JSON list of C-alpha atoms (C1' of nucleotides) in Angstrom, two decimals:
[
{"chain": "A", "resi": 5, "resn": "MET", "atom": "CA", "xyz": [0.00, 0.00, 0.00]},
{"chain": "A", "resi": 6, "resn": "VAL", "atom": "CA", "xyz": [0.99, 3.61, -0.10]},
{"chain": "A", "resi": 7, "resn": "PRO", "atom": "CA", "xyz": [1.96, 4.80, 3.34]},
{"chain": "A", "resi": 8, "resn": "LYS", "atom": "CA", "xyz": [0.94, 8.36, 3.80]},
{"chain": "A", "resi": 9, "resn": "MET", "atom": "CA", "xyz": [0.43, 9.79, 7.22]},
{"chain": "A", "resi": 10, "resn": "SER", "atom": "CA", "xyz": [0.07, 13.42, 6.39]},
{"chain": "A", "resi": 11, "resn": "ASP", "atom": "CA", "xyz": [-0.66, 15.28, 3.19]},
{"chain": "A", "resi": 12, "resn": "ASN", "atom": "CA", "xyz": [2.07, 17.76, 3.90]},
{"chain": "A", "resi": 13, "resn": "ASN", "atom": "CA", "xyz": [4.96, 15.52, 4.73]},
{"chain": "A", "resi": 14, "resn": "PRO", "atom": "CA", "xyz": [7.85, 16.04, 2.30]},
{"chain": "A", "resi": 15, "resn": "LYS", "atom": "CA", "xyz": [10.16, 13.57, 4.09]},
{"chain": "A", "resi": 16, "resn": "PRO", "atom": "CA", "xyz": [13.23, 14.08, 1.94]},
{"chain": "A", "resi": 17, "resn": "PRO", "atom": "CA", "xyz": [15.01, 10.75, 1.49]},
{"chain": "A", "resi": 18, "resn": "ASP", "atom": "CA", "xyz": [18.42, 12.36, 1.68]},
{"chain": "A", "resi": 19, "resn": "SER", "atom": "CA", "xyz": [17.83, 13.88, 5.09]},
{"chain": "A", "resi": 20, "resn": "PRO", "atom": "CA", "xyz": [17.89, 11.05, 7.64]},
{"chain": "A", "resi": 21, "resn": "GLU", "atom": "CA", "xyz": [17.73, 13.52, 10.48]},
{"chain": "A", "resi": 22, "resn": "SER", "atom": "CA", "xyz": [14.75, 15.39, 9.15]},
{"chain": "A", "resi": 23, "resn": "ASP", "atom": "CA", "xyz": [11.56, 16.13, 11.04]},
{"chain": "A", "resi": 24, "resn": "PHE", "atom": "CA", "xyz": [10.38, 12.64, 10.32]},
{"chain": "A", "resi": 25, "resn": "SER", "atom": "CA", "xyz": [13.27, 11.29, 12.33]},
{"chain": "A", "resi": 26, "resn": "LYS", "atom": "CA", "xyz": [11.92, 12.97, 15.42]},
{"chain": "A", "resi": 27, "resn": "GLN", "atom": "CA", "xyz": [8.51, 11.61, 14.64]},
{"chain": "A", "resi": 28, "resn": "TRP", "atom": "CA", "xyz": [9.94, 8.15, 14.28]},
{"chain": "A", "resi": 29, "resn": "HIS", "atom": "CA", "xyz": [11.52, 8.45, 17.70]},
{"chain": "A", "resi": 30, "resn": "SER", "atom": "CA", "xyz": [8.27, 9.80, 19.05]},
{"chain": "A", "resi": 31, "resn": "GLU", "atom": "CA", "xyz": [6.51, 6.75, 17.69]},
{"chain": "A", "resi": 32, "resn": "LEU", "atom": "CA", "xyz": [9.03, 4.55, 19.40]},
{"chain": "A", "resi": 33, "resn": "TYR", "atom": "CA", "xyz": [8.52, 6.32, 22.64]},
{"chain": "A", "resi": 34, "resn": "ASP", "atom": "CA", "xyz": [4.80, 6.12, 22.20]},
{"chain": "A", "resi": 35, "resn": "TYR", "atom": "CA", "xyz": [5.17, 2.45, 21.46]},
{"chain": "A", "resi": 36, "resn": "LEU", "atom": "CA", "xyz": [7.04, 2.00, 24.69]},
{"chain": "A", "resi": 37, "resn": "ASN", "atom": "CA", "xyz": [4.33, 3.68, 26.64]},
{"chain": "A", "resi": 38, "resn": "LEU", "atom": "CA", "xyz": [1.70, 1.61, 24.94]},
{"chain": "A", "resi": 39, "resn": "ASP", "atom": "CA", "xyz": [3.75, -1.49, 25.41]},
{"chain": "A", "resi": 40, "resn": "ASP", "atom": "CA", "xyz": [3.46, -1.27, 29.13]},
{"chain": "A", "resi": 41, "resn": "ASP", "atom": "CA", "xyz": [-0.26, -1.17, 28.86]},
{"chain": "A", "resi": 42, "resn": "GLN", "atom": "CA", "xyz": [-1.41, -2.75, 25.66]},
{"chain": "A", "resi": 43, "resn": "LEU", "atom": "CA", "xyz": [1.16, -4.92, 24.00]},
{"chain": "A", "resi": 44, "resn": "PRO", "atom": "CA", "xyz": [1.11, -8.63, 24.78]},
{"chain": "A", "resi": 45, "resn": "CYS", "atom": "CA", "xyz": [4.65, -8.77, 26.07]},
{"chain": "A", "resi": 46, "resn": "ASP", "atom": "CA", "xyz": [5.08, -8.97, 29.82]},
{"chain": "A", "resi": 47, "resn": "ASP", "atom": "CA", "xyz": [6.59, -5.62, 30.59]},
{"chain": "A", "resi": 48, "resn": "LEU", "atom": "CA", "xyz": [9.46, -3.38, 29.81]},
{"chain": "A", "resi": 49, "resn": "ASP", "atom": "CA", "xyz": [12.24, -3.65, 32.25]},
{"chain": "A", "resi": 50, "resn": "SER", "atom": "CA", "xyz": [14.26, -0.92, 30.74]},
{"chain": "A", "resi": 51, "resn": "PHE", "atom": "CA", "xyz": [14.74, 1.24, 27.74]},
{"chain": "A", "resi": 52, "resn": "VAL", "atom": "CA", "xyz": [17.99, 2.34, 26.25]},
{"chain": "A", "resi": 53, "resn": "SER", "atom": "CA", "xyz": [18.30, 4.95, 23.59]},
{"chain": "A", "resi": 54, "resn": "GLY", "atom": "CA", "xyz": [21.35, 6.55, 22.22]},
{"chain": "A", "resi": 55, "resn": "HIS", "atom": "CA", "xyz": [23.78, 6.95, 19.41]},
{"chain": "A", "resi": 56, "resn": "VAL", "atom": "CA", "xyz": [26.07, 4.02, 19.49]},
{"chain": "A", "resi": 57, "resn": "PRO", "atom": "CA", "xyz": [28.83, 4.40, 16.92]},
{"chain": "A", "resi": 58, "resn": "SER", "atom": "CA", "xyz": [30.55, 1.24, 17.90]},
{"chain": "A", "resi": 59, "resn": "HIS", "atom": "CA", "xyz": [29.33, -2.07, 16.55]},
{"chain": "A", "resi": 60, "resn": "ASN", "atom": "CA", "xyz": [30.16, -4.39, 19.39]},
{"chain": "A", "resi": 61, "resn": "THR", "atom": "CA", "xyz": [29.71, -2.48, 22.61]},
{"chain": "A", "resi": 62, "resn": "GLN", "atom": "CA", "xyz": [26.06, -1.60, 22.68]},
{"chain": "A", "resi": 63, "resn": "ALA", "atom": "CA", "xyz": [25.14, -4.87, 24.30]},
{"chain": "A", "resi": 64, "resn": "ASN", "atom": "CA", "xyz": [27.57, -4.24, 27.09]},
{"chain": "A", "resi": 65, "resn": "GLU", "atom": "CA", "xyz": [26.35, -0.72, 27.49]},
{"chain": "A", "resi": 66, "resn": "VAL", "atom": "CA", "xyz": [22.82, -1.95, 27.78]},
{"chain": "A", "resi": 67, "resn": "GLY", "atom": "CA", "xyz": [23.64, -4.65, 30.23]},
{"chain": "A", "resi": 68, "resn": "ASP", "atom": "CA", "xyz": [25.53, -2.25, 32.40]},
{"chain": "A", "resi": 69, "resn": "LEU", "atom": "CA", "xyz": [23.04, 0.57, 32.25]},
{"chain": "A", "resi": 70, "resn": "VAL", "atom": "CA", "xyz": [20.01, -1.50, 33.01]},
{"chain": "A", "resi": 71, "resn": "GLY", "atom": "CA", "xyz": [21.62, -2.97, 36.04]},
{"chain": "A", "resi": 72, "resn": "SER", "atom": "CA", "xyz": [20.01, -0.30, 38.16]},
{"chain": "A", "resi": 73, "resn": "SER", "atom": "CA", "xyz": [16.84, 0.26, 36.21]},
{"chain": "A", "resi": 74, "resn": "THR", "atom": "CA", "xyz": [13.42, -1.13, 36.86]},
{"chain": "A", "resi": 75, "resn": "HIS", "atom": "CA", "xyz": [11.32, 0.71, 34.31]},
{"chain": "A", "resi": 76, "resn": "GLN", "atom": "CA", "xyz": [11.74, 2.00, 30.83]},
{"chain": "A", "resi": 77, "resn": "GLU", "atom": "CA", "xyz": [14.30, 4.75, 30.80]},
{"chain": "A", "resi": 78, "resn": "GLU", "atom": "CA", "xyz": [16.24, 6.62, 28.23]},
{"chain": "A", "resi": 79, "resn": "PHE", "atom": "CA", "xyz": [19.99, 6.79, 28.25]},
{"chain": "A", "resi": 80, "resn": "SER", "atom": "CA", "xyz": [22.23, 8.88, 26.12]},
{"chain": "A", "resi": 81, "resn": "ILE", "atom": "CA", "xyz": [25.31, 6.86, 25.51]},
{"chain": "A", "resi": 82, "resn": "SER", "atom": "CA", "xyz": [27.95, 9.48, 24.95]},
{"chain": "A", "resi": 83, "resn": "LYS", "atom": "CA", "xyz": [30.97, 8.01, 26.58]},
{"chain": "A", "resi": 84, "resn": "GLN", "atom": "CA", "xyz": [32.19, 6.56, 23.34]},
{"chain": "A", "resi": 85, "resn": "ARG", "atom": "CA", "xyz": [35.72, 7.27, 22.24]},
{"chain": "A", "resi": 86, "resn": "ASP", "atom": "CA", "xyz": [36.42, 10.11, 19.89]},
{"chain": "A", "resi": 87, "resn": "VAL", "atom": "CA", "xyz": [37.64, 7.67, 17.30]},
{"chain": "A", "resi": 88, "resn": "ASP", "atom": "CA", "xyz": [34.17, 6.19, 17.14]},
{"chain": "A", "resi": 89, "resn": "GLU", "atom": "CA", "xyz": [32.31, 9.41, 16.70]},
{"chain": "A", "resi": 90, "resn": "LYS", "atom": "CA", "xyz": [33.41, 9.85, 13.13]},
{"chain": "A", "resi": 91, "resn": "LYS", "atom": "CA", "xyz": [31.55, 6.68, 12.27]},
{"chain": "A", "resi": 92, "resn": "GLU", "atom": "CA", "xyz": [28.28, 7.78, 13.71]},
{"chain": "A", "resi": 93, "resn": "VAL", "atom": "CA", "xyz": [26.04, 8.14, 10.71]},
{"chain": "A", "resi": 94, "resn": "ARG", "atom": "CA", "xyz": [22.95, 6.16, 11.75]},
{"chain": "A", "resi": 95, "resn": "ASP", "atom": "CA", "xyz": [20.56, 6.22, 14.65]},
{"chain": "A", "resi": 96, "resn": "ARG", "atom": "CA", "xyz": [20.78, 3.24, 16.90]},
{"chain": "A", "resi": 97, "resn": "VAL", "atom": "CA", "xyz": [18.13, 2.68, 19.51]},
{"chain": "A", "resi": 98, "resn": "ALA", "atom": "CA", "xyz": [18.39, -0.28, 21.83]},
{"chain": "A", "resi": 99, "resn": "PHE", "atom": "CA", "xyz": [15.57, -1.68, 23.92]},
{"chain": "A", "resi": 100, "resn": "LYS", "atom": "CA", "xyz": [15.77, -4.32, 26.55]},
{"chain": "A", "resi": 101, "resn": "THR", "atom": "CA", "xyz": [12.46, -6.03, 26.93]},
{"chain": "A", "resi": 102, "resn": "LYS", "atom": "CA", "xyz": [11.34, -8.73, 29.27]},
{"chain": "A", "resi": 103, "resn": "SER", "atom": "CA", "xyz": [9.61, -11.14, 26.98]},
{"chain": "A", "resi": 104, "resn": "GLU", "atom": "CA", "xyz": [9.54, -14.80, 26.12]},
{"chain": "A", "resi": 105, "resn": "ILE", "atom": "CA", "xyz": [9.34, -14.03, 22.45]},
{"chain": "A", "resi": 106, "resn": "GLU", "atom": "CA", "xyz": [11.81, -12.13, 20.32]},
{"chain": "A", "resi": 107, "resn": "ILE", "atom": "CA", "xyz": [9.42, -11.16, 17.57]},
{"chain": "A", "resi": 108, "resn": "MET", "atom": "CA", "xyz": [7.21, -8.44, 18.93]},
{"chain": "A", "resi": 109, "resn": "ASN", "atom": "CA", "xyz": [4.64, -6.51, 17.00]},
{"chain": "A", "resi": 110, "resn": "ASP", "atom": "CA", "xyz": [6.00, -2.98, 17.08]},
{"chain": "A", "resi": 111, "resn": "GLY", "atom": "CA", "xyz": [3.81, -1.66, 14.29]},
{"chain": "A", "resi": 112, "resn": "PHE", "atom": "CA", "xyz": [6.26, -2.36, 11.51]},
{"chain": "A", "resi": 113, "resn": "LYS", "atom": "CA", "xyz": [6.63, -5.34, 9.27]},
{"chain": "A", "resi": 114, "resn": "TRP", "atom": "CA", "xyz": [10.00, -7.02, 9.47]},
{"chain": "A", "resi": 115, "resn": "ARG", "atom": "CA", "xyz": [11.63, -9.65, 7.32]},
{"chain": "A", "resi": 116, "resn": "LYS", "atom": "CA", "xyz": [14.27, -11.83, 8.87]},
{"chain": "A", "resi": 117, "resn": "TYR", "atom": "CA", "xyz": [17.40, -11.97, 6.75]},
{"chain": "A", "resi": 118, "resn": "GLY", "atom": "CA", "xyz": [20.01, -13.51, 8.97]},
{"chain": "A", "resi": 119, "resn": "LYS", "atom": "CA", "xyz": [20.96, -15.16, 12.19]},
{"chain": "A", "resi": 120, "resn": "LYS", "atom": "CA", "xyz": [24.40, -15.20, 13.71]},
{"chain": "A", "resi": 121, "resn": "LYS", "atom": "CA", "xyz": [25.91, -16.50, 16.88]},
{"chain": "A", "resi": 122, "resn": "VAL", "atom": "CA", "xyz": [27.93, -13.69, 18.37]},
{"chain": "A", "resi": 123, "resn": "LYS", "atom": "CA", "xyz": [30.85, -14.10, 20.67]},
{"chain": "A", "resi": 124, "resn": "ASN", "atom": "CA", "xyz": [29.48, -11.57, 23.11]},
{"chain": "A", "resi": 125, "resn": "SER", "atom": "CA", "xyz": [26.52, -13.76, 23.90]},
{"chain": "A", "resi": 126, "resn": "PRO", "atom": "CA", "xyz": [25.80, -17.49, 23.91]},
{"chain": "A", "resi": 127, "resn": "ASN", "atom": "CA", "xyz": [22.51, -16.74, 22.22]},
{"chain": "A", "resi": 128, "resn": "PRO", "atom": "CA", "xyz": [22.21, -16.12, 18.48]},
{"chain": "A", "resi": 129, "resn": "ARG", "atom": "CA", "xyz": [21.50, -12.66, 17.15]},
{"chain": "A", "resi": 130, "resn": "ASN", "atom": "CA", "xyz": [18.69, -12.28, 14.66]},
{"chain": "A", "resi": 131, "resn": "TYR", "atom": "CA", "xyz": [18.79, -9.70, 11.88]},
{"chain": "A", "resi": 132, "resn": "PHE", "atom": "CA", "xyz": [15.64, -8.08, 10.52]},
{"chain": "A", "resi": 133, "resn": "LYS", "atom": "CA", "xyz": [14.94, -5.59, 7.76]},
{"chain": "A", "resi": 134, "resn": "CYS", "atom": "CA", "xyz": [11.89, -3.44, 7.38]},
{"chain": "A", "resi": 135, "resn": "SER", "atom": "CA", "xyz": [9.92, -5.03, 4.57]},
{"chain": "A", "resi": 136, "resn": "VAL", "atom": "CA", "xyz": [8.44, -1.72, 3.46]},
{"chain": "A", "resi": 137, "resn": "ASP", "atom": "CA", "xyz": [9.72, -0.73, 0.07]},
{"chain": "A", "resi": 138, "resn": "GLY", "atom": "CA", "xyz": [12.14, 2.17, 0.29]},
{"chain": "A", "resi": 139, "resn": "CYS", "atom": "CA", "xyz": [12.69, 1.81, 4.02]},
{"chain": "A", "resi": 140, "resn": "SER", "atom": "CA", "xyz": [16.15, 0.53, 4.90]},
{"chain": "A", "resi": 141, "resn": "VAL", "atom": "CA", "xyz": [15.69, 0.34, 8.66]},
{"chain": "A", "resi": 142, "resn": "LYS", "atom": "CA", "xyz": [17.18, -2.73, 10.25]},
{"chain": "A", "resi": 143, "resn": "LYS", "atom": "CA", "xyz": [16.97, -4.22, 13.66]},
{"chain": "A", "resi": 144, "resn": "THR", "atom": "CA", "xyz": [18.84, -6.88, 15.53]},
{"chain": "A", "resi": 145, "resn": "VAL", "atom": "CA", "xyz": [17.29, -9.01, 18.24]},
{"chain": "A", "resi": 146, "resn": "GLU", "atom": "CA", "xyz": [19.25, -11.02, 20.72]},
{"chain": "A", "resi": 147, "resn": "ARG", "atom": "CA", "xyz": [18.68, -12.42, 24.14]},
{"chain": "A", "resi": 148, "resn": "GLU", "atom": "CA", "xyz": [20.48, -11.04, 27.14]},
{"chain": "A", "resi": 149, "resn": "LYS", "atom": "CA", "xyz": [23.39, -13.33, 27.85]},
{"chain": "A", "resi": 150, "resn": "ASP", "atom": "CA", "xyz": [22.97, -13.00, 31.58]},
{"chain": "A", "resi": 151, "resn": "ASP", "atom": "CA", "xyz": [19.19, -13.08, 31.61]},
{"chain": "A", "resi": 152, "resn": "PRO", "atom": "CA", "xyz": [17.73, -15.17, 28.77]},
{"chain": "A", "resi": 153, "resn": "ARG", "atom": "CA", "xyz": [14.32, -13.91, 29.82]},
{"chain": "A", "resi": 154, "resn": "TYR", "atom": "CA", "xyz": [15.23, -10.48, 28.47]},
{"chain": "A", "resi": 155, "resn": "VAL", "atom": "CA", "xyz": [15.42, -9.58, 24.82]},
{"chain": "A", "resi": 156, "resn": "ILE", "atom": "CA", "xyz": [17.62, -6.79, 23.47]},
{"chain": "A", "resi": 157, "resn": "THR", "atom": "CA", "xyz": [16.21, -5.19, 20.34]},
{"chain": "A", "resi": 158, "resn": "THR", "atom": "CA", "xyz": [18.41, -2.70, 18.51]},
{"chain": "A", "resi": 159, "resn": "TYR", "atom": "CA", "xyz": [16.94, -0.51, 15.77]},
{"chain": "A", "resi": 160, "resn": "VAL", "atom": "CA", "xyz": [19.35, 0.89, 13.21]},
{"chain": "A", "resi": 161, "resn": "GLY", "atom": "CA", "xyz": [18.24, 3.73, 11.00]},
{"chain": "A", "resi": 162, "resn": "THR", "atom": "CA", "xyz": [15.11, 5.78, 10.72]},
{"chain": "A", "resi": 163, "resn": "HIS", "atom": "CA", "xyz": [11.78, 4.73, 9.25]},
{"chain": "A", "resi": 164, "resn": "THR", "atom": "CA", "xyz": [10.71, 6.78, 6.27]},
{"chain": "A", "resi": 165, "resn": "HIS", "atom": "CA", "xyz": [7.09, 5.79, 6.63]},
{"chain": "A", "resi": 166, "resn": "PRO", "atom": "CA", "xyz": [4.45, 5.66, 9.34]},
{"chain": "A", "resi": 167, "resn": "SER", "atom": "CA", "xyz": [4.26, 2.66, 11.60]},
{"chain": "A", "resi": 168, "resn": "ASN", "atom": "CA", "xyz": [0.85, 1.89, 10.19]},
{"chain": "A", "resi": 169, "resn": "SER", "atom": "CA", "xyz": [2.30, -0.71, 7.84]},
{"chain": "B", "resi": 1, "resn": "DC", "atom": "C1'", "xyz": [1.90, -20.96, -6.07]},
{"chain": "B", "resi": 2, "resn": "DG", "atom": "C1'", "xyz": [3.66, -17.19, -3.53]},
{"chain": "B", "resi": 3, "resn": "DT", "atom": "C1'", "xyz": [5.84, -15.43, 0.44]},
{"chain": "B", "resi": 4, "resn": "DA", "atom": "C1'", "xyz": [8.47, -15.78, 4.55]},
{"chain": "B", "resi": 5, "resn": "DT", "atom": "C1'", "xyz": [11.99, -18.16, 7.09]},
{"chain": "B", "resi": 6, "resn": "DT", "atom": "C1'", "xyz": [16.18, -20.80, 7.66]},
{"chain": "B", "resi": 7, "resn": "DT", "atom": "C1'", "xyz": [20.91, -21.67, 7.24]},
{"chain": "B", "resi": 8, "resn": "DG", "atom": "C1'", "xyz": [25.49, -21.69, 5.43]},
{"chain": "B", "resi": 9, "resn": "DA", "atom": "C1'", "xyz": [28.76, -19.13, 2.83]},
{"chain": "B", "resi": 10, "resn": "DC", "atom": "C1'", "xyz": [30.91, -14.94, 1.67]},
{"chain": "B", "resi": 11, "resn": "DC", "atom": "C1'", "xyz": [32.65, -10.25, 2.47]},
{"chain": "B", "resi": 12, "resn": "DA", "atom": "C1'", "xyz": [34.31, -6.26, 5.03]},
{"chain": "B", "resi": 13, "resn": "DG", "atom": "C1'", "xyz": [36.26, -4.04, 8.96]},
{"chain": "B", "resi": 14, "resn": "DC", "atom": "C1'", "xyz": [39.11, -4.14, 13.04]},
{"chain": "B", "resi": 15, "resn": "DG", "atom": "C1'", "xyz": [42.57, -5.73, 16.19]},
{"chain": "B", "resi": 16, "resn": "DC", "atom": "C1'", "xyz": [46.75, -7.96, 17.01]},
{"chain": "C", "resi": 19, "resn": "DG", "atom": "C1'", "xyz": [49.57, -9.39, 6.94]},
{"chain": "C", "resi": 20, "resn": "DC", "atom": "C1'", "xyz": [46.61, -12.65, 9.23]},
{"chain": "C", "resi": 21, "resn": "DG", "atom": "C1'", "xyz": [42.90, -14.01, 11.94]},
{"chain": "C", "resi": 22, "resn": "DC", "atom": "C1'", "xyz": [38.53, -13.06, 14.12]},
{"chain": "C", "resi": 23, "resn": "DT", "atom": "C1'", "xyz": [33.94, -11.24, 14.42]},
{"chain": "C", "resi": 24, "resn": "DG", "atom": "C1'", "xyz": [29.95, -9.13, 12.73]},
{"chain": "C", "resi": 25, "resn": "DG", "atom": "C1'", "xyz": [26.87, -8.30, 8.97]},
{"chain": "C", "resi": 26, "resn": "DT", "atom": "C1'", "xyz": [24.70, -9.44, 4.57]},
{"chain": "C", "resi": 27, "resn": "DC", "atom": "C1'", "xyz": [23.36, -12.33, 0.68]},
{"chain": "C", "resi": 28, "resn": "DA", "atom": "C1'", "xyz": [21.29, -15.92, -1.64]},
{"chain": "C", "resi": 29, "resn": "DA", "atom": "C1'", "xyz": [19.57, -20.68, -2.37]},
{"chain": "C", "resi": 30, "resn": "DA", "atom": "C1'", "xyz": [16.73, -24.06, -0.28]},
{"chain": "C", "resi": 31, "resn": "DT", "atom": "C1'", "xyz": [12.85, -25.22, 2.53]},
{"chain": "C", "resi": 32, "resn": "DA", "atom": "C1'", "xyz": [8.51, -24.67, 4.99]},
{"chain": "C", "resi": 33, "resn": "DC", "atom": "C1'", "xyz": [4.11, -22.80, 5.48]},
{"chain": "C", "resi": 34, "resn": "DG", "atom": "C1'", "xyz": [-0.25, -20.46, 4.22]}
]
DNA sequence: CGTATTTGACCAGCGC
DNA sequence: GCGCTGGTCAAATACG
């Protein structure tokens, strides 16, 4: 179908940090709020959001940050090294959710394109792409190594369409 | 029959 | 320069 949320939304494809980006984050935040009340998953134990330039530390950051959290919270991970900053070109948003299932209905349609066992965790990491044409958002889902009951979902990129798939 | 998922192989980047 | 790890692709398979 043709996703159109507003009749005055230009959403330039070459501006990943456009106004739509903020809306996309707002949708995520709204999703989190709804999740605690409507979504079938048990409950959110924590919420981690931030720009993570590195490609192998976000899991550690999450595990460390949520150690003292009991509800969804937002963290700005900015203690990355200066050598990593130059690689920051995409938005990465990580969620840690207490759920028995990894595939949660977040309003978008995802297509699984890979699975990999990572060294950082004994559990495999699943790779998903947004199946909407023109949207290149990806997400990775993996179980918390220390608490298999928790699922870490990391979104990479910004949706260029409304969540109403 | 069409679409989604699975799984192994391949490629690129980073660290040593 | 080599090895390791993470990420992506593509063919095969399963399911609706």
